[in-house]
PDB file of N, CA and C in Angstrom:
ATOM      1  N   UNK A  22       0.829  -1.191   0.000  1.00  0.00           N
ATOM      2  CA  UNK A  22       0.000   0.000   0.000  1.00  0.00           C
ATOM      3  C   UNK A  22       0.868   1.247   0.000  1.00  0.00           C
ATOM      4  N   UNK A  23       0.468   2.235  -0.756  1.00  0.00           N
ATOM      5  CA  UNK A  23       1.138   3.520  -0.752  1.00  0.00           C
ATOM      6  C   UNK A  23       0.790   4.222   0.545  1.00  0.00           C
ATOM      7  N   UNK A  24       1.811   4.634   1.314  1.00  0.00           N
ATOM      8  CA  UNK A  24       1.552   5.201   2.645  1.00  0.00           C
ATOM      9  C   UNK A  24       0.863   6.554   2.587  1.00  0.00           C
ATOM     10  N   UNK A  25       0.907   7.248   1.461  1.00  0.00           N
ATOM     11  CA  UNK A  25       0.239   8.545   1.370  1.00  0.00           C
ATOM     12  C   UNK A  25      -1.188   8.425   0.858  1.00  0.00           C
ATOM     13  N   UNK A  26      -1.401   7.585  -0.137  1.00  0.00           N
ATOM     14  CA  UNK A  26      -2.730   7.522  -0.748  1.00  0.00           C
ATOM     15  C   UNK A  26      -3.560   6.340  -0.273  1.00  0.00           C
ATOM     16  N   UNK A  27      -2.919   5.308   0.282  1.00  0.00           N
ATOM     17  CA  UNK A  27      -3.644   4.127   0.715  1.00  0.00           C
ATOM     18  C   UNK A  27      -4.040   3.213  -0.431  1.00  0.00           C
ATOM     19  N   UNK A  28      -3.550   3.493  -1.645  1.00  0.00           N
ATOM     20  CA  UNK A  28      -3.870   2.655  -2.794  1.00  0.00           C
ATOM     21  C   UNK A  28      -2.877   1.506  -2.894  1.00  0.00           C
ATOM     22  N   UNK A  29      -3.252   0.417  -3.545  1.00  0.00           N
ATOM     23  CA  UNK A  29      -2.323  -0.695  -3.695  1.00  0.00           C
ATOM     24  C   UNK A  29      -1.044  -0.249  -4.393  1.00  0.00           C
ATOM     25  N   UNK A  30       0.074  -0.718  -3.901  1.00  0.00           N
ATOM     26  CA  UNK A  30       1.365  -0.325  -4.454  1.00  0.00           C
ATOM     27  C   UNK A  30       1.629  -1.059  -5.765  1.00  0.00           C
ATOM     28  N   UNK A  31       2.171  -0.337  -6.718  1.00  0.00           N
ATOM     29  CA  UNK A  31       2.640  -0.907  -7.973  1.00  0.00           C
ATOM     30  C   UNK A  31       4.158  -0.808  -7.925  1.00  0.00           C
ATOM     31  N   UNK A  32       4.839  -1.890  -8.214  1.00  0.00           N
ATOM     32  CA  UNK A  32       6.300  -1.908  -8.134  1.00  0.00           C
ATOM     33  C   UNK A  32       6.871  -0.912  -9.141  1.00  0.00           C
ATOM     34  N   UNK A  33       7.476   0.192  -8.662  1.00  0.00           N
ATOM     35  CA  UNK A  33       8.013   1.190  -9.578  1.00  0.00           C
ATOM     36  C   UNK A  33       9.280   0.696 -10.264  1.00  0.00           C
ATOM     37  N   UNK A  34       9.541   1.236 -11.430  1.00  0.00           N
ATOM     38  CA  UNK A  34      10.777   0.947 -12.138  1.00  0.00           C
ATOM     39  C   UNK A  34      11.825   1.931 -11.656  1.00  0.00           C
ATOM     40  N   UNK A  35      12.940   1.407 -11.201  1.00  0.00           N
ATOM     41  CA  UNK A  35      14.010   2.239 -10.669  1.00  0.00           C
ATOM     42  C   UNK A  35      15.302   1.858 -11.391  1.00  0.00           C
ATOM     43  N   UNK A  36      15.923   2.840 -12.053  1.00  0.00           N
ATOM     44  CA  UNK A  36      17.197   2.572 -12.721  1.00  0.00           C
ATOM     45  C   UNK A  36      18.347   2.775 -11.738  1.00  0.00           C
ATOM     46  N   UNK A  37      19.571   2.565 -12.202  1.00  0.00           N
ATOM     47  CA  UNK A  37      20.736   2.661 -11.315  1.00  0.00           C
ATOM     48  C   UNK A  37      20.905   4.059 -10.735  1.00  0.00           C
ATOM     49  N   UNK A  38      20.648   5.082 -11.531  1.00  0.00           N
ATOM     50  CA  UNK A  38      20.769   6.461 -11.042  1.00  0.00           C
ATOM     51  C   UNK A  38      19.750   6.721  -9.933  1.00  0.00           C
ATOM     52  N   UNK A  39      18.523   6.275 -10.155  1.00  0.00           N
ATOM     53  CA  UNK A  39      17.474   6.466  -9.150  1.00  0.00           C
ATOM     54  C   UNK A  39      17.799   5.690  -7.873  1.00  0.00           C
ATOM     55  N   UNK A  40      18.358   4.502  -8.013  1.00  0.00           N
ATOM     56  CA  UNK A  40      18.736   3.710  -6.849  1.00  0.00           C
ATOM     57  C   UNK A  40      19.825   4.429  -6.060  1.00  0.00           C
ATOM     58  N   UNK A  41      20.778   5.040  -6.744  1.00  0.00           N
ATOM     59  CA  UNK A  41      21.822   5.801  -6.057  1.00  0.00           C
ATOM     60  C   UNK A  41      21.206   6.981  -5.307  1.00  0.00           C
ATOM     61  N   UNK A  42      20.213   7.619  -5.900  1.00  0.00           N
ATOM     62  CA  UNK A  42      19.524   8.724  -5.236  1.00  0.00           C
ATOM     63  C   UNK A  42      18.795   8.219  -3.997  1.00  0.00           C
ATOM     64  N   UNK A  43      18.143   7.080  -4.101  1.00  0.00           N
ATOM     65  CA  UNK A  43      17.453   6.497  -2.955  1.00  0.00           C
ATOM     66  C   UNK A  43      18.439   6.165  -1.835  1.00  0.00           C
ATOM     67  N   UNK A  44      19.570   5.606  -2.198  1.00  0.00           N
ATOM     68  CA  UNK A  44      20.578   5.265  -1.184  1.00  0.00           C
ATOM     69  C   UNK A  44      21.085   6.517  -0.479  1.00  0.00           C
ATOM     70  N   UNK A  45      21.318   7.583  -1.235  1.00  0.00           N
ATOM     71  CA  UNK A  45      21.797   8.832  -0.634  1.00  0.00           C
ATOM     72  C   UNK A  45      20.754   9.404   0.331  1.00  0.00           C
ATOM     73  N   UNK A  46      19.497   9.373  -0.067  1.00  0.00           N
ATOM     74  CA  UNK A  46      18.434   9.854   0.826  1.00  0.00           C
ATOM     75  C   UNK A  46      18.378   8.965   2.061  1.00  0.00           C
ATOM     76  N   UNK A  47      18.458   7.658   1.882  1.00  0.00           N
ATOM     77  CA  UNK A  47      18.436   6.733   3.007  1.00  0.00           C
ATOM     78  C   UNK A  47      19.594   6.937   3.966  1.00  0.00           C
ATOM     79  N   UNK A  48      20.712   7.458   3.461  1.00  0.00           N
ATOM     80  CA  UNK A  48      21.881   7.725   4.295  1.00  0.00           C
ATOM     81  C   UNK A  48      21.799   9.093   4.973  1.00  0.00           C
ATOM     82  N   UNK A  49      20.678   9.801   4.756  1.00  0.00           N
ATOM     83  CA  UNK A  49      20.493  11.096   5.394  1.00  0.00           C
ATOM     84  C   UNK A  49      21.162  12.253   4.682  1.00  0.00           C
ATOM     85  N   UNK A  50      21.527  12.065   3.416  1.00  0.00           N
ATOM     86  CA  UNK A  50      22.253  13.087   2.663  1.00  0.00           C
ATOM     87  C   UNK A  50      21.359  13.925   1.767  1.00  0.00           C
ATOM     88  N   UNK A  51      20.033  13.677   1.776  1.00  0.00           N
ATOM     89  CA  UNK A  51      19.134  14.347   0.851  1.00  0.00           C
ATOM     90  C   UNK A  51      18.239  15.392   1.487  1.00  0.00           C
ATOM     91  N   UNK A  52      17.896  16.384   0.678  1.00  0.00           N
ATOM     92  CA  UNK A  52      16.914  17.403   1.042  1.00  0.00           C
ATOM     93  C   UNK A  52      16.011  17.585  -0.169  1.00  0.00           C
ATOM     94  N   UNK A  53      14.758  17.935   0.076  1.00  0.00           N
ATOM     95  CA  UNK A  53      13.816  18.196  -1.016  1.00  0.00           C
ATOM     96  C   UNK A  53      13.199  19.573  -0.836  1.00  0.00           C
ATOM     97  N   UNK A  54      12.812  20.143  -1.968  1.00  0.00           N
ATOM     98  CA  UNK A  54      12.090  21.413  -1.910  1.00  0.00           C
ATOM     99  C   UNK A  54      10.611  21.105  -1.697  1.00  0.00           C
ATOM    100  N   UNK A  55       9.954  21.921  -0.913  1.00  0.00           N
ATOM    101  CA  UNK A  55       8.522  21.753  -0.667  1.00  0.00           C
ATOM    102  C   UNK A  55       7.789  22.323  -1.877  1.00  0.00           C
ATOM    103  N   UNK A  56       7.296  21.437  -2.717  1.00  0.00           N
ATOM    104  CA  UNK A  56       6.693  21.831  -3.977  1.00  0.00           C
ATOM    105  C   UNK A  56       5.901  20.655  -4.539  1.00  0.00           C
ATOM    106  N   UNK A  57       5.002  20.944  -5.466  1.00  0.00           N
ATOM    107  CA  UNK A  57       4.296  19.855  -6.147  1.00  0.00           C
ATOM    108  C   UNK A  57       5.252  19.089  -7.052  1.00  0.00           C
ATOM    109  N   UNK A  58       6.351  19.724  -7.450  1.00  0.00           N
ATOM    110  CA  UNK A  58       7.428  19.079  -8.212  1.00  0.00           C
ATOM    111  C   UNK A  58       8.701  19.215  -7.385  1.00  0.00           C
ATOM    112  N   UNK A  59       8.849  18.398  -6.344  1.00  0.00           N
ATOM    113  CA  UNK A  59       9.974  18.573  -5.429  1.00  0.00           C
ATOM    114  C   UNK A  59      11.322  18.301  -6.094  1.00  0.00           C
ATOM    115  N   UNK A  60      12.230  19.246  -5.928  1.00  0.00           N
ATOM    116  CA  UNK A  60      13.598  19.062  -6.404  1.00  0.00           C
ATOM    117  C   UNK A  60      14.399  18.388  -5.304  1.00  0.00           C
ATOM    118  N   UNK A  61      15.337  17.555  -5.696  1.00  0.00           N
ATOM    119  CA  UNK A  61      16.145  16.800  -4.747  1.00  0.00           C
ATOM    120  C   UNK A  61      17.563  17.344  -4.731  1.00  0.00           C
ATOM    121  N   UNK A  62      18.104  17.493  -3.542  1.00  0.00           N
ATOM    122  CA  UNK A  62      19.470  17.947  -3.339  1.00  0.00           C
ATOM    123  C   UNK A  62      20.192  16.885  -2.532  1.00  0.00           C
ATOM    124  N   UNK A  63      21.402  16.525  -2.974  1.00  0.00           N
ATOM    125  CA  UNK A  63      22.228  15.552  -2.268  1.00  0.00           C
ATOM    126  C   UNK A  63      23.520  16.260  -1.869  1.00  0.00           C
ATOM    127  N   UNK A  64      23.854  16.168  -0.614  1.00  0.00           N
ATOM    128  CA  UNK A  64      25.063  16.823  -0.092  1.00  0.00           C
ATOM    129  C   UNK A  64      25.084  18.307  -0.444  1.00  0.00           C
ATOM    130  N   UNK A  65      23.910  18.932  -0.457  1.00  0.00           N
ATOM    131  CA  UNK A  65      23.807  20.363  -0.717  1.00  0.00           C
ATOM    132  C   UNK A  65      23.809  20.751  -2.179  1.00  0.00           C
ATOM    133  N   UNK A  66      23.946  19.793  -3.076  1.00  0.00           N
ATOM    134  CA  UNK A  66      23.982  20.071  -4.510  1.00  0.00           C
ATOM    135  C   UNK A  66      22.712  19.566  -5.177  1.00  0.00           C
ATOM    136  N   UNK A  67      22.210  20.332  -6.115  1.00  0.00           N
ATOM    137  CA  UNK A  67      21.018  19.929  -6.858  1.00  0.00           C
ATOM    138  C   UNK A  67      21.334  18.696  -7.699  1.00  0.00           C
ATOM    139  N   UNK A  68      20.444  17.729  -7.676  1.00  0.00           N
ATOM    140  CA  UNK A  68      20.612  16.543  -8.520  1.00  0.00           C
ATOM    141  C   UNK A  68      20.557  16.953  -9.983  1.00  0.00           C
ATOM    142  N   UNK A  69      21.425  16.376 -10.772  1.00  0.00           N
ATOM    143  CA  UNK A  69      21.463  16.696 -12.188  1.00  0.00           C
ATOM    144  C   UNK A  69      20.277  16.143 -12.954  1.00  0.00           C
ATOM    145  N   UNK A  70      19.604  15.149 -12.415  1.00  0.00           N
ATOM    146  CA  UNK A  70      18.470  14.520 -13.097  1.00  0.00           C
ATOM    147  C   UNK A  70      17.202  14.776 -12.283  1.00  0.00           C
ATOM    148  N   UNK A  71      16.639  15.976 -12.430  1.00  0.00           N
ATOM    149  CA  UNK A  71      15.439  16.312 -11.674  1.00  0.00           C
ATOM    150  C   UNK A  71      14.228  15.525 -12.167  1.00  0.00           C
ATOM    151  N   UNK A  72      14.248  15.063 -13.417  1.00  0.00           N
ATOM    152  CA  UNK A  72      13.170  14.200 -13.898  1.00  0.00           C
ATOM    153  C   UNK A  72      13.102  12.942 -13.028  1.00  0.00           C
ATOM    154  N   UNK A  73      14.270  12.347 -12.738  1.00  0.00           N
ATOM    155  CA  UNK A  73      14.313  11.155 -11.891  1.00  0.00           C
ATOM    156  C   UNK A  73      13.898  11.501 -10.459  1.00  0.00           C
ATOM    157  N   UNK A  74      14.338  12.651  -9.973  1.00  0.00           N
ATOM    158  CA  UNK A  74      13.962  13.073  -8.619  1.00  0.00           C
ATOM    159  C   UNK A  74      12.452  13.244  -8.505  1.00  0.00           C
ATOM    160  N   UNK A  75      11.850  13.865  -9.512  1.00  0.00           N
ATOM    161  CA  UNK A  75      10.394  14.039  -9.502  1.00  0.00           C
ATOM    162  C   UNK A  75       9.702  12.681  -9.554  1.00  0.00           C
ATOM    163  N   UNK A  76      10.235  11.770 -10.365  1.00  0.00           N
ATOM    164  CA  UNK A  76       9.639  10.433 -10.471  1.00  0.00           C
ATOM    165  C   UNK A  76       9.689   9.705  -9.125  1.00  0.00           C
ATOM    166  N   UNK A  77      10.789   9.827  -8.404  1.00  0.00           N
ATOM    167  CA  UNK A  77      10.889   9.172  -7.090  1.00  0.00           C
ATOM    168  C   UNK A  77       9.837   9.718  -6.132  1.00  0.00           C
ATOM    169  N   UNK A  78       9.623  11.020  -6.182  1.00  0.00           N
ATOM    170  CA  UNK A  78       8.615  11.629  -5.307  1.00  0.00           C
ATOM    171  C   UNK A  78       7.211  11.221  -5.729  1.00  0.00           C
ATOM    172  N   UNK A  79       6.928  11.285  -7.026  1.00  0.00           N
ATOM    173  CA  UNK A  79       5.577  10.977  -7.510  1.00  0.00           C
ATOM    174  C   UNK A  79       5.238   9.496  -7.373  1.00  0.00           C
ATOM    175  N   UNK A  80       6.273   8.632  -7.376  1.00  0.00           N
ATOM    176  CA  UNK A  80       6.033   7.200  -7.178  1.00  0.00           C
ATOM    177  C   UNK A  80       5.917   6.850  -5.694  1.00  0.00           C
ATOM    178  N   UNK A  81       6.090   7.846  -4.829  1.00  0.00           N
ATOM    179  CA  UNK A  81       5.943   7.606  -3.401  1.00  0.00           C
ATOM    180  C   UNK A  81       7.130   6.916  -2.766  1.00  0.00           C
ATOM    181  N   UNK A  82       8.333   7.135  -3.304  1.00  0.00           N
ATOM    182  CA  UNK A  82       9.530   6.499  -2.760  1.00  0.00           C
ATOM    183  C   UNK A  82      10.327   7.438  -1.861  1.00  0.00           C
ATOM    184  N   UNK A  83      10.213   8.737  -2.122  1.00  0.00           N
ATOM    185  CA  UNK A  83      10.910   9.768  -1.362  1.00  0.00           C
ATOM    186  C   UNK A  83       9.894  10.839  -1.008  1.00  0.00           C
ATOM    187  N   UNK A  84      10.031  11.414   0.187  1.00  0.00           N
ATOM    188  CA  UNK A  84       9.143  12.502   0.581  1.00  0.00           C
ATOM    189  C   UNK A  84       9.861  13.415   1.550  1.00  0.00           C
ATOM    190  N   UNK A  85       9.256  14.548   1.812  1.00  0.00           N
ATOM    191  CA  UNK A  85       9.789  15.470   2.812  1.00  0.00           C
ATOM    192  C   UNK A  85       9.629  14.851   4.195  1.00  0.00           C
ATOM    193  N   UNK A  86      10.646  14.991   5.017  1.00  0.00           N
ATOM    194  CA  UNK A  86      10.597  14.436   6.368  1.00  0.00           C
ATOM    195  C   UNK A  86       9.717  15.265   7.289  1.00  0.00           C
ATOM    196  N   UNK A  87       9.474  16.513   6.910  1.00  0.00           N
ATOM    197  CA  UNK A  87       8.621  17.397   7.709  1.00  0.00           C
ATOM    198  C   UNK A  87       7.999  18.429   6.785  1.00  0.00           C
ATOM    199  N   UNK A  88       6.914  19.047   7.206  1.00  0.00           N
ATOM    200  CA  UNK A  88       6.303  20.104   6.391  1.00  0.00           C
ATOM    201  C   UNK A  88       7.239  21.307   6.292  1.00  0.00           C
ATOM    202  N   UNK A  89       7.034  22.096   5.260  1.00  0.00           N
ATOM    203  CA  UNK A  89       7.815  23.311   5.080  1.00  0.00           C
ATOM    204  C   UNK A  89       7.044  24.306   4.249  1.00  0.00           C
ATOM    205  N   UNK A  90       7.564  25.493   4.171  1.00  0.00           N
ATOM    206  CA  UNK A  90       6.958  26.536   3.342  1.00  0.00           C
ATOM    207  C   UNK A  90       7.236  26.238   1.878  1.00  0.00           C
ATOM    208  N   UNK A  91       6.382  26.717   0.962  1.00  0.00           N
ATOM    209  CA  UNK A  91       6.636  26.487  -0.465  1.00  0.00           C
ATOM    210  C   UNK A  91       8.042  26.941  -0.859  1.00  0.00           C
ATOM    211  N   UNK A  92       8.773  26.037  -1.483  1.00  0.00           N
ATOM    212  CA  UNK A  92      10.125  26.315  -1.928  1.00  0.00           C
ATOM    213  C   UNK A  92      11.209  26.052  -0.894  1.00  0.00           C
ATOM    214  N   UNK A  93      10.827  25.861   0.356  1.00  0.00           N
ATOM    215  CA  UNK A  93      11.807  25.605   1.413  1.00  0.00           C
ATOM    216  C   UNK A  93      12.439  24.229   1.225  1.00  0.00           C
ATOM    217  N   UNK A  94      13.731  24.126   1.534  1.00  0.00           N
ATOM    218  CA  UNK A  94      14.414  22.835   1.515  1.00  0.00           C
ATOM    219  C   UNK A  94      14.303  22.195   2.895  1.00  0.00           C
ATOM    220  N   UNK A  95      13.837  20.969   2.915  1.00  0.00           N
ATOM    221  CA  UNK A  95      13.692  20.225   4.166  1.00  0.00           C
ATOM    222  C   UNK A  95      14.349  18.854   3.987  1.00  0.00           C
ATOM    223  N   UNK A  96      14.687  18.193   5.083  1.00  0.00           N
ATOM    224  CA  UNK A  96      15.284  16.859   4.954  1.00  0.00           C
ATOM    225  C   UNK A  96      14.363  15.921   4.160  1.00  0.00           C
ATOM    226  N   UNK A  97      14.988  15.097   3.349  1.00  0.00           N
ATOM    227  CA  UNK A  97      14.259  14.086   2.575  1.00  0.00           C
ATOM    228  C   UNK A  97      14.329  12.771   3.330  1.00  0.00           C
ATOM    229  N   UNK A  98      13.327  11.935   3.127  1.00  0.00           N
ATOM    230  CA  UNK A  98      13.341  10.601   3.722  1.00  0.00           C
ATOM    231  C   UNK A  98      12.750   9.592   2.751  1.00  0.00           C
ATOM    232  N   UNK A  99      13.147   8.358   2.923  1.00  0.00           N
ATOM    233  CA  UNK A  99      12.558   7.276   2.143  1.00  0.00           C
ATOM    234  C   UNK A  99      11.230   6.882   2.760  1.00  0.00           C
ATOM    235  N   UNK A 100      10.295   6.530   1.919  1.00  0.00           N
ATOM    236  CA  UNK A 100       9.038   5.966   2.397  1.00  0.00           C
ATOM    237  C   UNK A 100       9.261   4.472   2.638  1.00  0.00           C
ATOM    238  N   UNK A 101       8.256   3.812   3.127  1.00  0.00           N
ATOM    239  CA  UNK A 101       8.339   2.361   3.318  1.00  0.00           C
ATOM    240  C   UNK A 101       8.685   1.686   1.995  1.00  0.00           C
ATOM    241  N   UNK A 102       8.049   2.133   0.921  1.00  0.00           N
ATOM    242  CA  UNK A 102       8.301   1.544  -0.401  1.00  0.00           C
ATOM    243  C   UNK A 102       9.735   1.810  -0.856  1.00  0.00           C
ATOM    244  N   UNK A 103      10.230   3.016  -0.607  1.00  0.00           N
ATOM    245  CA  UNK A 103      11.603   3.360  -0.980  1.00  0.00           C
ATOM    246  C   UNK A 103      12.614   2.515  -0.226  1.00  0.00           C
ATOM    247  N   UNK A 104      12.386   2.341   1.072  1.00  0.00           N
ATOM    248  CA  UNK A 104      13.286   1.490   1.868  1.00  0.00           C
ATOM    249  C   UNK A 104      13.253   0.048   1.376  1.00  0.00           C
ATOM    250  N   UNK A 105      12.079  -0.432   0.990  1.00  0.00           N
ATOM    251  CA  UNK A 105      11.953  -1.816   0.508  1.00  0.00           C
ATOM    252  C   UNK A 105      12.753  -2.021  -0.775  1.00  0.00           C
ATOM    253  N   UNK A 106      12.740  -1.033  -1.666  1.00  0.00           N
ATOM    254  CA  UNK A 106      13.492  -1.155  -2.918  1.00  0.00           C
ATOM    255  C   UNK A 106      14.985  -1.199  -2.637  1.00  0.00           C
ATOM    256  N   UNK A 107      15.463  -0.305  -1.775  1.00  0.00           N
ATOM    257  CA  UNK A 107      16.889  -0.294  -1.435  1.00  0.00           C
ATOM    258  C   UNK A 107      17.278  -1.615  -0.783  1.00  0.00           C
ATOM    259  N   UNK A 108      16.492  -2.102   0.147  1.00  0.00           N
ATOM    260  CA  UNK A 108      16.793  -3.360   0.832  1.00  0.00           C
ATOM    261  C   UNK A 108      16.794  -4.538  -0.135  1.00  0.00           C
ATOM    262  N   UNK A 109      15.830  -4.566  -1.057  1.00  0.00           N
ATOM    263  CA  UNK A 109      15.747  -5.666  -2.021  1.00  0.00           C
ATOM    264  C   UNK A 109      16.966  -5.675  -2.939  1.00  0.00           C
ATOM    265  N   UNK A 110      17.401  -4.510  -3.362  1.00  0.00           N
ATOM    266  CA  UNK A 110      18.581  -4.443  -4.237  1.00  0.00           C
ATOM    267  C   UNK A 110      19.842  -4.836  -3.482  1.00  0.00           C
ATOM    268  N   UNK A 111      19.962  -4.447  -2.207  1.00  0.00           N
ATOM    269  CA  UNK A 111      21.126  -4.825  -1.415  1.00  0.00           C
ATOM    270  C   UNK A 111      21.140  -6.334  -1.211  1.00  0.00           C
ATOM    271  N   UNK A 112      19.979  -6.908  -0.947  1.00  0.00           N
ATOM    272  CA  UNK A 112      19.875  -8.350  -0.748  1.00  0.00           C
ATOM    273  C   UNK A 112      20.235  -9.084  -2.037  1.00  0.00           C
ATOM    274  N   UNK A 113      19.752  -8.572  -3.169  1.00  0.00           N
ATOM    275  CA  UNK A 113      20.031  -9.188  -4.473  1.00  0.00           C
ATOM    276  C   UNK A 113      21.523  -9.184  -4.779  1.00  0.00           C
ATOM    277  N   UNK A 114      22.195  -8.075  -4.476  1.00  0.00           N
ATOM    278  CA  UNK A 114      23.635  -7.986  -4.777  1.00  0.00           C
ATOM    279  C   UNK A 114      24.483  -8.738  -3.772  1.00  0.00           C
ATOM    280  N   UNK A 115      23.969  -8.978  -2.577  1.00  0.00           N
ATOM    281  CA  UNK A 115      24.710  -9.733  -1.556  1.00  0.00           C
ATOM    282  C   UNK A 115      24.690 -11.226  -1.860  1.00  0.00           C
ATOM    283  N   UNK A 116      23.699 -11.660  -2.630  1.00  0.00           N
ATOM    284  CA  UNK A 116      23.546 -13.097  -2.915  1.00  0.00           C
ATOM    285  C   UNK A 116      24.532 -13.587  -3.945  1.00  0.00           C
TER     286      UNK A 116
END
């Protein structure tokens, strides 16, 4: 289930770049702008692929860790679905 909408989860397609973005957010290195099209920043730098960043947010894998004013940068966090994808990929590569 998607934790925001309560709808059944559909397994999102995540490429290697998106997985690296998820890992960085999971490591506490990400911030997002409070917006309907949230931009992602890693280590204080804007991600070069904002299309992928928007896709991660719209697929419910990354979200703001707290509310903020429009345009404000706030810590990013993985959702349950985002953590599951990172864990599944780590498990797959460990095998």
